[in-house]
PDB file of C-alpha atoms in Angstrom:
ATOM      1  CA  MET A 513     -30.693  60.815 180.379  1.00 52.00           C
ATOM      2  CA  ASP A 514     -32.263  60.769 177.010  1.00 59.00           C
ATOM      3  CA  THR A 515     -32.413  64.744 176.846  1.00 63.00           C
ATOM      4  CA  THR A 516     -28.667  64.766 177.475  1.00 66.00           C
ATOM      5  CA  THR A 517     -27.717  62.766 174.699  1.00 71.00           C
ATOM      6  CA  THR A 518     -29.951  64.731 172.388  1.00 78.00           C
ATOM      7  CA  GLN A 519     -28.196  67.919 173.726  1.00 80.00           C
ATOM      8  CA  GLY A 520     -24.886  66.191 173.124  1.00 80.00           C
ATOM      9  CA  GLN A 521     -25.585  65.246 169.336  1.00 83.00           C
ATOM     10  CA  LEU A 522     -27.031  68.820 168.847  1.00 83.00           C
ATOM     11  CA  ASP A 523     -23.692  70.402 170.115  1.00 83.00           C
ATOM     12  CA  LEU A 524     -21.947  68.035 167.924  1.00 83.00           C
ATOM     13  CA  ALA A 525     -24.051  68.912 165.042  1.00 83.00           C
ATOM     14  CA  PHE A 526     -23.217  72.551 165.781  1.00 81.00           C
ATOM     15  CA  VAL A 527     -19.570  71.944 166.062  1.00 80.00           C
ATOM     16  CA  LEU A 528     -19.597  70.281 162.684  1.00 78.00           C
ATOM     17  CA  LEU A 529     -21.795  72.688 160.934  1.00 80.00           C
ATOM     18  CA  PHE A 530     -19.674  75.658 161.896  1.00 81.00           C
ATOM     19  CA  TYR A 531     -16.254  74.237 161.974  1.00 82.00           C
ATOM     20  CA  ALA A 532     -16.127  71.177 159.806  1.00 81.00           C
ATOM     21  CA  LEU A 533     -18.135  72.490 156.951  1.00 82.00           C
ATOM     22  CA  PRO A 534     -16.019  75.397 156.043  1.00 82.00           C
ATOM     23  CA  LEU A 535     -13.013  72.971 156.044  1.00 86.00           C
ATOM     24  CA  VAL A 536     -14.670  70.751 153.956  1.00 86.00           C
ATOM     25  CA  GLY A 537     -15.560  73.577 151.507  1.00 84.00           C
ATOM     26  CA  LEU A 538     -11.947  74.486 151.609  1.00 87.00           C
ATOM     27  CA  VAL A 539     -11.083  71.212 150.627  1.00 88.00           C
ATOM     28  CA  VAL A 540     -13.578  70.469 148.071  1.00 89.00           C
ATOM     29  CA  PHE A 541     -13.812  73.784 146.377  1.00 88.00           C
ATOM     30  CA  GLY A 542      -9.738  74.257 146.628  1.00 88.00           C
ATOM     31  CA  GLY A 543      -9.403  70.742 144.646  1.00 90.00           C
ATOM     32  CA  VAL A 544     -11.940  71.586 142.244  1.00 90.00           C
ATOM     33  CA  GLY A 545     -10.083  75.009 141.861  1.00 89.00           C
ATOM     34  CA  ILE A 546      -6.834  73.485 141.379  1.00 91.00           C
ATOM     35  CA  ILE A 547      -8.288  71.100 138.773  1.00 92.00           C
ATOM     36  CA  THR A 548      -9.733  74.051 136.948  1.00 91.00           C
ATOM     37  CA  GLU A 549      -6.575  75.934 137.038  1.00 92.00           C
ATOM     38  CA  ARG A 550      -4.511  72.972 135.684  1.00 94.00           C
ATOM     39  CA  ARG A 551      -6.753  72.565 132.760  1.00 94.00           C
ATOM     40  CA  HIS A 552      -6.844  76.189 131.901  1.00 94.00           C
ATOM     41  CA  TYR A 553      -3.123  76.424 131.994  1.00 95.00           C
ATOM     42  CA  ALA A 554      -2.934  73.181 129.811  1.00 95.00           C
ATOM     43  CA  SER A 555      -5.491  74.703 127.295  1.00 95.00           C
ATOM     44  CA  ILE A 556      -3.512  77.872 127.366  1.00 95.00           C
ATOM     45  CA  ARG A 557       0.025  76.243 126.625  1.00 95.00           C
ATOM     46  CA  GLN A 558      -1.756  74.259 123.834  1.00 94.00           C
ATOM     47  CA  ARG A 559      -3.193  77.152 122.053  1.00 93.00           C
ATOM     48  CA  GLU A 560       0.078  79.038 122.595  1.00 92.00           C
ATOM     49  CA  GLN A 561       1.906  76.432 120.803  1.00 92.00           C
ATOM     50  CA  THR A 562      -0.394  75.523 117.987  1.00 89.00           C
ATOM     51  CA  GLY A 563      -1.776  79.000 117.227  1.00 84.00           C
ATOM     52  CA  ARG A 564      -0.378  81.384 114.941  1.00 83.00           C
ATOM     53  CA  ARG A 565       1.900  84.115 116.376  1.00 86.00           C
ATOM     54  CA  ILE A 566       0.838  87.674 115.611  1.00 91.00           C
ATOM     55  CA  PRO A 567       3.415  90.312 116.598  1.00 92.00           C
ATOM     56  CA  MET A 568       1.561  92.447 119.234  1.00 93.00           C
ATOM     57  CA  VAL A 569       3.425  95.664 119.661  1.00 93.00           C
ATOM     58  CA  PRO A 570       2.844  98.869 121.815  1.00 93.00           C
ATOM     59  CA  VAL A 571       4.307 101.025 119.181  1.00 90.00           C
ATOM     60  CA  ARG A 572       1.928 103.176 117.049  1.00 89.00           C
ATOM     61  CA  THR A 573       3.933 103.087 113.808  1.00 87.00           C
ATOM     62  CA  HIS A 574       4.737 100.463 111.341  1.00 85.00           C
ATOM     63  CA  ASP A 575       6.869 100.149 108.252  1.00 83.00           C
ATOM     64  CA  PRO A 576       5.876 102.899 105.837  1.00 81.00           C
ATOM     65  CA  ASP A 577       6.970 100.817 102.945  1.00 81.00           C
ATOM     66  CA  GLN A 578       4.259  98.536 103.617  1.00 84.00           C
ATOM     67  CA  VAL A 579       1.042  98.875 101.996  1.00 86.00           C
ATOM     68  CA  VAL A 580      -1.782  98.454 104.470  1.00 89.00           C
ATOM     69  CA  VAL A 581      -4.958  96.731 102.925  1.00 89.00           C
ATOM     70  CA  GLU A 582      -6.885  96.349 106.115  1.00 90.00           C
ATOM     71  CA  SER A 583      -6.978  98.028 109.678  1.00 91.00           C
ATOM     72  CA  ARG A 584      -9.334  97.818 112.412  1.00 93.00           C
ATOM     73  CA  LEU A 585      -9.827  97.967 116.216  1.00 95.00           C
ATOM     74  CA  VAL A 586      -9.904  94.650 117.910  1.00 96.00           C
ATOM     75  CA  SER A 587     -10.410  93.753 121.654  1.00 95.00           C
ATOM     76  CA  ALA A 588     -11.097  90.850 123.688  1.00 96.00           C
ATOM     77  CA  SER A 589     -11.787  90.583 127.510  1.00 95.00           C
ATOM     78  CA  VAL A 590     -12.035  87.917 130.076  1.00 94.00           C
ATOM     79  CA  VAL A 591     -13.511  87.882 133.835  1.00 91.00           C
ATOM     80  CA  ILE A 592     -11.874  85.386 136.050  1.00 91.00           C
ATOM     81  CA  SER A 593     -11.961  84.689 139.572  1.00 88.00           C
ATOM     82  CA  LEU A 594     -10.018  83.007 142.390  1.00 86.00           C
ATOM     83  CA  ASP A 595     -11.173  79.704 144.221  1.00 87.00           C
ATOM     84  CA  TYR A 596     -12.423  79.616 147.731  1.00 84.00           C
ATOM     85  CA  PHE A 597      -9.223  77.968 148.992  1.00 87.00           C
ATOM     86  CA  LYS A 598      -6.816  80.387 147.307  1.00 87.00           C
ATOM     87  CA  ARG A 599      -8.727  83.299 148.411  1.00 84.00           C
ATOM     88  CA  PHE A 600      -8.338  82.077 152.007  1.00 85.00           C
ATOM     89  CA  LEU A 601      -4.520  81.388 151.542  1.00 85.00           C
ATOM     90  CA  ALA A 602      -4.596  85.061 149.995  1.00 84.00           C
ATOM     91  CA  SER A 603      -6.365  86.484 153.303  1.00 83.00           C
ATOM     92  CA  LEU A 604      -3.703  84.908 155.165  1.00 86.00           C
ATOM     93  CA  ARG A 605      -0.799  86.377 153.136  1.00 85.00           C
ATOM     94  CA  ASN A 606      -2.491  89.601 153.967  1.00 81.00           C
ATOM     95  CA  ILE A 607      -1.495  89.254 157.532  1.00 88.00           C
ATOM     96  CA  PHE A 608       2.029  88.476 157.248  1.00 86.00           C
ATOM     97  CA  GLY A 609       2.646  90.192 153.887  1.00 86.00           C
ATOM     98  CA  GLY A 610       4.836  88.850 150.893  1.00 87.00           C
ATOM     99  CA  ARG A 611       4.123  87.409 147.418  1.00 89.00           C
ATOM    100  CA  VAL A 612       0.604  86.388 146.814  1.00 87.00           C
ATOM    101  CA  ARG A 613       1.253  83.386 144.549  1.00 87.00           C
ATOM    102  CA  SER A 614      -2.389  82.582 143.791  1.00 86.00           C
ATOM    103  CA  TYR A 615      -3.010  86.156 142.807  1.00 88.00           C
ATOM    104  CA  GLU A 616      -0.034  86.126 140.450  1.00 91.00           C
ATOM    105  CA  THR A 617      -1.181  82.897 138.624  1.00 92.00           C
ATOM    106  CA  LEU A 618      -4.648  84.607 138.462  1.00 92.00           C
ATOM    107  CA  MET A 619      -3.423  87.519 136.543  1.00 94.00           C
ATOM    108  CA  ASP A 620      -1.141  85.385 134.399  1.00 95.00           C
ATOM    109  CA  ARG A 621      -3.821  83.091 133.334  1.00 95.00           C
ATOM    110  CA  ALA A 622      -6.244  86.271 132.634  1.00 95.00           C
ATOM    111  CA  ARG A 623      -3.519  88.140 130.492  1.00 96.00           C
ATOM    112  CA  ARG A 624      -2.434  84.990 128.427  1.00 96.00           C
ATOM    113  CA  GLU A 625      -6.063  84.082 127.834  1.00 96.00           C
ATOM    114  CA  VAL A 626      -6.948  87.459 126.653  1.00 96.00           C
ATOM    115  CA  ILE A 627      -4.097  87.646 124.263  1.00 95.00           C
ATOM    116  CA  LEU A 628      -5.013  84.296 122.725  1.00 95.00           C
ATOM    117  CA  ARG A 629      -8.522  85.629 122.209  1.00 95.00           C
ATOM    118  CA  LEU A 630      -7.492  88.705 120.614  1.00 95.00           C
ATOM    119  CA  GLN A 631      -5.278  86.655 118.167  1.00 94.00           C
ATOM    120  CA  ALA A 632      -8.190  84.361 117.626  1.00 93.00           C
ATOM    121  CA  GLN A 633     -10.222  87.251 116.353  1.00 92.00           C
ATOM    122  CA  CYS A 634      -7.771  88.641 113.726  1.00 92.00           C
ATOM    123  CA  PRO A 635      -6.209  85.198 112.328  1.00 91.00           C
ATOM    124  CA  ASN A 636      -5.101  87.023 109.064  1.00 89.00           C
ATOM    125  CA  ALA A 637      -3.523  90.096 110.869  1.00 93.00           C
ATOM    126  CA  ASP A 638       0.224  90.795 110.277  1.00 92.00           C
ATOM    127  CA  MET A 639       0.583  93.064 113.365  1.00 93.00           C
ATOM    128  CA  VAL A 640      -1.355  94.497 115.896  1.00 95.00           C
ATOM    129  CA  LEU A 641      -0.336  97.949 116.435  1.00 95.00           C
ATOM    130  CA  ASN A 642      -0.588 100.218 119.919  1.00 95.00           C
ATOM    131  CA  PHE A 643      -1.265  97.065 121.764  1.00 96.00           C
ATOM    132  CA  ARG A 644      -3.169  97.771 125.248  1.00 95.00           C
ATOM    133  CA  LEU A 645      -3.748  95.566 128.349  1.00 95.00           C
ATOM    134  CA  GLU A 646      -6.197  97.253 130.892  1.00 93.00           C
ATOM    135  CA  THR A 647      -7.113  95.534 134.270  1.00 91.00           C
ATOM    136  CA  SER A 648     -10.228  96.215 136.425  1.00 87.00           C
ATOM    137  CA  SER A 649     -11.519  94.560 139.658  1.00 80.00           C
ATOM    138  CA  ILE A 650     -15.045  93.922 138.675  1.00 70.00           C
ATOM    139  CA  ALA A 651     -16.882  91.291 140.715  1.00 58.00           C
ATOM    140  CA  ASN A 652     -17.586  92.037 144.045  1.00 57.00           C
ATOM    141  CA  THR A 653     -20.133  89.737 144.650  1.00 50.00           C
ATOM    142  CA  ARG A 654     -20.526  89.985 148.154  1.00 51.00           C
ATOM    143  CA  GLY A 655     -19.691  93.766 149.036  1.00 50.00           C
ATOM    144  CA  LYS A 656     -16.290  94.316 150.122  1.00 50.00           C
ATOM    145  CA  LYS A 657     -15.656  91.005 151.697  1.00 49.00           C
ATOM    146  CA  GLY A 658     -15.546  88.946 148.572  1.00 48.00           C
ATOM    147  CA  ALA A 659     -12.525  89.132 146.732  1.00 50.00           C
ATOM    148  CA  GLY A 660     -14.292  88.941 143.487  1.00 66.00           C
ATOM    149  CA  GLY A 661     -12.765  88.657 140.074  1.00 81.00           C
ATOM    150  CA  VAL A 662     -10.734  90.816 137.730  1.00 88.00           C
ATOM    151  CA  GLU A 663     -11.433  91.759 134.160  1.00 91.00           C
ATOM    152  CA  VAL A 664      -8.584  91.882 131.817  1.00 95.00           C
ATOM    153  CA  LEU A 665      -9.262  93.797 128.430  1.00 96.00           C
ATOM    154  CA  ALA A 666      -6.882  93.765 125.488  1.00 96.00           C
ATOM    155  CA  TYR A 667      -7.013  95.907 122.586  1.00 96.00           C
ATOM    156  CA  GLY A 668      -5.300  97.351 119.632  1.00 96.00           C
ATOM    157  CA  THR A 669      -5.244  97.947 115.866  1.00 96.00           C
ATOM    158  CA  MET A 670      -4.880  94.954 113.517  1.00 95.00           C
ATOM    159  CA  VAL A 671      -3.293  95.808 110.228  1.00 93.00           C
ATOM    160  CA  ARG A 672      -2.749  93.600 107.304  1.00 92.00           C
ATOM    161  CA  PHE A 673      -0.157  94.204 104.617  1.00 90.00           C
ATOM    162  CA  ALA A 674      -0.288  93.912 100.868  1.00 86.00           C
ATOM    163  CA  ALA A 675       2.036  91.105  99.469  1.00 77.00           C
ATOM    164  CA  PRO A 676       5.161  92.737  98.296  1.00 69.00           C
ATOM    165  CA  GLY A 677       4.974  94.469  94.929  1.00 66.00           C
ATOM    166  CA  THR A 678       1.243  94.796  94.831  1.00 67.00           C
ATOM    167  CA  THR A 679      -0.508  98.176  94.343  1.00 64.00           C
ATOM    168  CA  PRO A 680      -2.228  99.948  96.835  1.00 59.00           C
ATOM    169  CA  PRO A 681      -5.841  99.233  97.288  1.00 59.00           C
ATOM    170  CA  PRO A 682      -8.291 101.965  95.898  1.00 60.00           C
ATOM    171  CA  LEU A 683      -9.156 104.221  98.945  1.00 54.00           C
ATOM    172  CA  HIS A 684     -12.849 105.171  99.272  1.00 49.00           C
TER     173      HIS A 684
ATOM    174  CA  MET B1128     -23.068 103.365 111.368  1.00 45.00           C
ATOM    175  CA  ASN B1129     -21.130 100.076 111.792  1.00 60.00           C
ATOM    176  CA  ASP B1130     -18.929 100.595 108.837  1.00 80.00           C
ATOM    177  CA  LEU B1131     -16.995 103.376 110.566  1.00 91.00           C
ATOM    178  CA  LEU B1132     -13.268 102.629 110.762  1.00 92.00           C
ATOM    179  CA  LEU B1133     -11.997 102.355 114.465  1.00 95.00           C
ATOM    180  CA  THR B1134      -8.413 102.396 115.463  1.00 95.00           C
ATOM    181  CA  ASN B1135      -6.737 103.355 118.492  1.00 94.00           C
ATOM    182  CA  LEU B1136      -3.732 104.847 116.643  1.00 94.00           C
ATOM    183  CA  GLU B1137      -3.559 108.562 116.043  1.00 92.00           C
ATOM    184  CA  THR B1138      -3.932 107.880 112.132  1.00 90.00           C
ATOM    185  CA  VAL B1139      -5.837 105.354 110.188  1.00 90.00           C
ATOM    186  CA  PRO B1140      -2.875 103.381 108.538  1.00 87.00           C
ATOM    187  CA  GLY B1141      -3.001 103.569 104.802  1.00 83.00           C
ATOM    188  CA  ARG B1142      -5.361 106.441 104.703  1.00 88.00           C
ATOM    189  CA  ARG B1143      -5.061 110.212 104.885  1.00 90.00           C
ATOM    190  CA  ILE B1144      -7.161 112.300 107.370  1.00 93.00           C
ATOM    191  CA  ILE B1145      -8.843 115.021 105.711  1.00 94.00           C
ATOM    192  CA  GLU B1146     -10.956 116.419 108.391  1.00 94.00           C
ATOM    193  CA  HIS B1147     -11.220 116.455 112.340  1.00 95.00           C
ATOM    194  CA  TYR B1148     -14.432 116.949 113.964  1.00 95.00           C
ATOM    195  CA  GLY B1149     -13.126 116.530 117.555  1.00 94.00           C
ATOM    196  CA  LEU B1150     -13.999 114.266 120.566  1.00 96.00           C
ATOM    197  CA  VAL B1151     -16.843 111.829 120.545  1.00 97.00           C
ATOM    198  CA  SER B1152     -17.779 109.413 123.235  1.00 96.00           C
ATOM    199  CA  GLY B1153     -20.041 106.648 124.382  1.00 96.00           C
ATOM    200  CA  SER B1154     -20.773 105.250 127.675  1.00 95.00           C
ATOM    201  CA  THR B1155     -23.228 102.801 129.384  1.00 94.00           C
ATOM    202  CA  VAL B1156     -23.638 101.969 133.074  1.00 92.00           C
ATOM    203  CA  ARG B1157     -24.545  98.124 133.876  1.00 86.00           C
ATOM    204  CA  ALA B1158     -25.484  96.696 136.896  1.00 81.00           C
ATOM    205  CA  LYS B1159     -25.006  92.709 137.324  1.00 72.00           C
ATOM    206  CA  ASN B1160     -28.170  91.243 137.303  1.00 68.00           C
ATOM    207  CA  VAL B1161     -29.529  88.767 140.039  1.00 65.00           C
ATOM    208  CA  GLY B1162     -29.352  85.705 138.164  1.00 67.00           C
ATOM    209  CA  ARG B1163     -25.951  86.089 136.843  1.00 70.00           C
ATOM    210  CA  ASP B1164     -24.769  87.312 140.370  1.00 72.00           C
ATOM    211  CA  ILE B1165     -26.017  83.887 141.749  1.00 75.00           C
ATOM    212  CA  ALA B1166     -24.219  82.090 139.293  1.00 75.00           C
ATOM    213  CA  ALA B1167     -20.929  84.158 139.380  1.00 73.00           C
ATOM    214  CA  SER B1168     -21.022  83.878 143.348  1.00 74.00           C
ATOM    215  CA  LEU B1169     -21.241  80.095 142.978  1.00 76.00           C
ATOM    216  CA  LYS B1170     -18.586  80.065 140.249  1.00 77.00           C
ATOM    217  CA  ASN B1171     -16.501  82.256 142.767  1.00 76.00           C
ATOM    218  CA  LEU B1172     -16.234  79.121 145.172  1.00 80.00           C
ATOM    219  CA  VAL B1173     -14.428  77.143 142.645  1.00 82.00           C
ATOM    220  CA  GLY B1174     -12.460  79.997 140.715  1.00 85.00           C
ATOM    221  CA  GLY B1175     -12.132  80.228 136.928  1.00 87.00           C
ATOM    222  CA  GLU B1176     -13.704  82.416 134.302  1.00 90.00           C
ATOM    223  CA  LEU B1177     -17.018  84.080 135.181  1.00 86.00           C
ATOM    224  CA  LYS B1178     -18.438  83.818 131.537  1.00 87.00           C
ATOM    225  CA  GLY B1179     -21.576  85.712 132.497  1.00 84.00           C
ATOM    226  CA  TYR B1180     -19.728  88.730 133.495  1.00 84.00           C
ATOM    227  CA  THR B1181     -17.429  88.301 130.580  1.00 89.00           C
ATOM    228  CA  GLU B1182     -20.530  88.333 128.053  1.00 89.00           C
ATOM    229  CA  LEU B1183     -22.052  91.201 130.171  1.00 87.00           C
ATOM    230  CA  LEU B1184     -18.948  93.514 129.878  1.00 89.00           C
ATOM    231  CA  ALA B1185     -18.329  92.574 126.240  1.00 92.00           C
ATOM    232  CA  GLU B1186     -22.089  93.275 125.621  1.00 92.00           C
ATOM    233  CA  ALA B1187     -21.949  96.722 127.407  1.00 92.00           C
ATOM    234  CA  ARG B1188     -18.701  97.610 125.812  1.00 94.00           C
ATOM    235  CA  ASN B1189     -20.289  97.170 122.284  1.00 94.00           C
ATOM    236  CA  GLU B1190     -23.121  99.123 123.308  1.00 95.00           C
ATOM    237  CA  ALA B1191     -20.840 102.080 124.309  1.00 96.00           C
ATOM    238  CA  VAL B1192     -19.071 101.747 121.181  1.00 96.00           C
ATOM    239  CA  LEU B1193     -22.373 101.884 119.007  1.00 95.00           C
ATOM    240  CA  ARG B1194     -23.228 105.138 120.940  1.00 96.00           C
ATOM    241  CA  MET B1195     -19.702 106.789 120.147  1.00 96.00           C
ATOM    242  CA  ASN B1196     -20.178 105.520 116.381  1.00 95.00           C
ATOM    243  CA  ALA B1197     -23.839 107.146 116.121  1.00 95.00           C
ATOM    244  CA  GLN B1198     -22.229 110.368 117.438  1.00 95.00           C
ATOM    245  CA  ALA B1199     -19.543 110.170 114.971  1.00 96.00           C
ATOM    246  CA  ALA B1200     -21.748 109.435 112.022  1.00 94.00           C
ATOM    247  CA  ALA B1201     -23.931 112.390 112.846  1.00 95.00           C
ATOM    248  CA  MET B1202     -21.028 114.611 112.666  1.00 94.00           C
ATOM    249  CA  GLY B1203     -20.320 113.389 109.128  1.00 93.00           C
ATOM    250  CA  ALA B1204     -17.217 111.342 110.217  1.00 95.00           C
ATOM    251  CA  ASN B1205     -16.193 107.859 108.471  1.00 93.00           C
ATOM    252  CA  ALA B1206     -13.682 106.935 111.302  1.00 95.00           C
ATOM    253  CA  VAL B1207     -12.607 107.436 114.926  1.00 96.00           C
ATOM    254  CA  VAL B1208      -9.240 107.337 115.713  1.00 95.00           C
ATOM    255  CA  ASN B1209      -7.466 107.160 119.099  1.00 95.00           C
ATOM    256  CA  VAL B1210      -9.982 105.089 120.586  1.00 96.00           C
ATOM    257  CA  ARG B1211      -9.992 104.316 124.448  1.00 95.00           C
ATOM    258  CA  PHE B1212     -11.722 102.214 126.713  1.00 95.00           C
ATOM    259  CA  SER B1213     -12.237 102.856 130.388  1.00 92.00           C
ATOM    260  CA  THR B1214     -14.007 101.111 133.040  1.00 89.00           C
ATOM    261  CA  SER B1215     -15.005 102.629 136.677  1.00 86.00           C
ATOM    262  CA  SER B1216     -17.140 101.253 139.258  1.00 79.00           C
ATOM    263  CA  VAL B1217     -19.976 104.176 139.901  1.00 78.00           C
ATOM    264  CA  ALA B1218     -21.738 102.165 142.593  1.00 75.00           C
ATOM    265  CA  GLN B1219     -21.858  98.918 144.444  1.00 73.00           C
ATOM    266  CA  GLY B1220     -22.532  96.215 141.724  1.00 71.00           C
ATOM    267  CA  ALA B1221     -22.442  98.849 138.942  1.00 79.00           C
ATOM    268  CA  ALA B1222     -19.815  99.628 136.360  1.00 83.00           C
ATOM    269  CA  GLU B1223     -19.376 102.376 133.804  1.00 89.00           C
ATOM    270  CA  LEU B1224     -17.976 101.290 130.319  1.00 92.00           C
ATOM    271  CA  TYR B1225     -16.811 104.651 128.706  1.00 95.00           C
ATOM    272  CA  VAL B1226     -15.360 104.788 125.199  1.00 96.00           C
ATOM    273  CA  TYR B1227     -13.984 107.993 123.511  1.00 96.00           C
ATOM    274  CA  GLY B1228     -12.065 108.882 120.387  1.00 96.00           C
ATOM    275  CA  THR B1229     -11.375 111.608 117.957  1.00 96.00           C
ATOM    276  CA  ALA B1230     -13.874 111.588 114.841  1.00 96.00           C
ATOM    277  CA  VAL B1231     -12.346 112.168 111.808  1.00 96.00           C
ATOM    278  CA  ARG B1232     -13.003 111.717 107.914  1.00 95.00           C
ATOM    279  CA  VAL B1233     -10.509 109.919 105.816  1.00 93.00           C
ATOM    280  CA  GLU B1234     -10.008 109.918 102.263  1.00 86.00           C
TER     281      GLU B1234
END
């Protein structure tokens, strides 16, 4: 009789370990993931409102009347990944198809973050020319199974114009 | 080497190109290290920025740019125009960061 109860306890432990633990994981990691995302969005919105807006344009030319005093290549990048719960939701989406909202917000966060970082790198720029955004999937931590993360890279040429009426800087 | 003017435009704004030296490039292949991989896989559970990877890739990209700059400087260039970045995964867990452009001399 004593052995059967031990057996029963073992079975219960087994069931808990294999079925309940992943569920707990989903809830816990998903919860932390949601908090992380909310915080990130709050920070993005705050920085977008308070930061100085520099026009970032995909064109390659600027007004020829403007005198350029400084120009250099600037770049910024971020690697960001989904939480366990959202990745699970995305894998469910794979079965039925349709919008994968969790990945949409991930890409949105990454792009907005990277734009903010690029702007932080050239606070005195008047314009960023030939602005490019590139995405690559990077962190496949568990082989093909891990959804991993994405890297978003932003780069462009910052230019700073002279104040109107000033003479061009000496070229060297 | 570091005072090279880099731009992803065809010209350097405000300056005139007086000589073209042709294509220069730099590349580096990086593997993620075990420590960072473990930290990243933990971070992968809760999502968010994988700072270790962001740094790793930024460092690697800098390295590639430095190699390109060295090549350009050796040619006698003082600027590199039309700079492009590209990333490709060459093997499981390793990525190649490649940067290329046209070495030029500006006034």
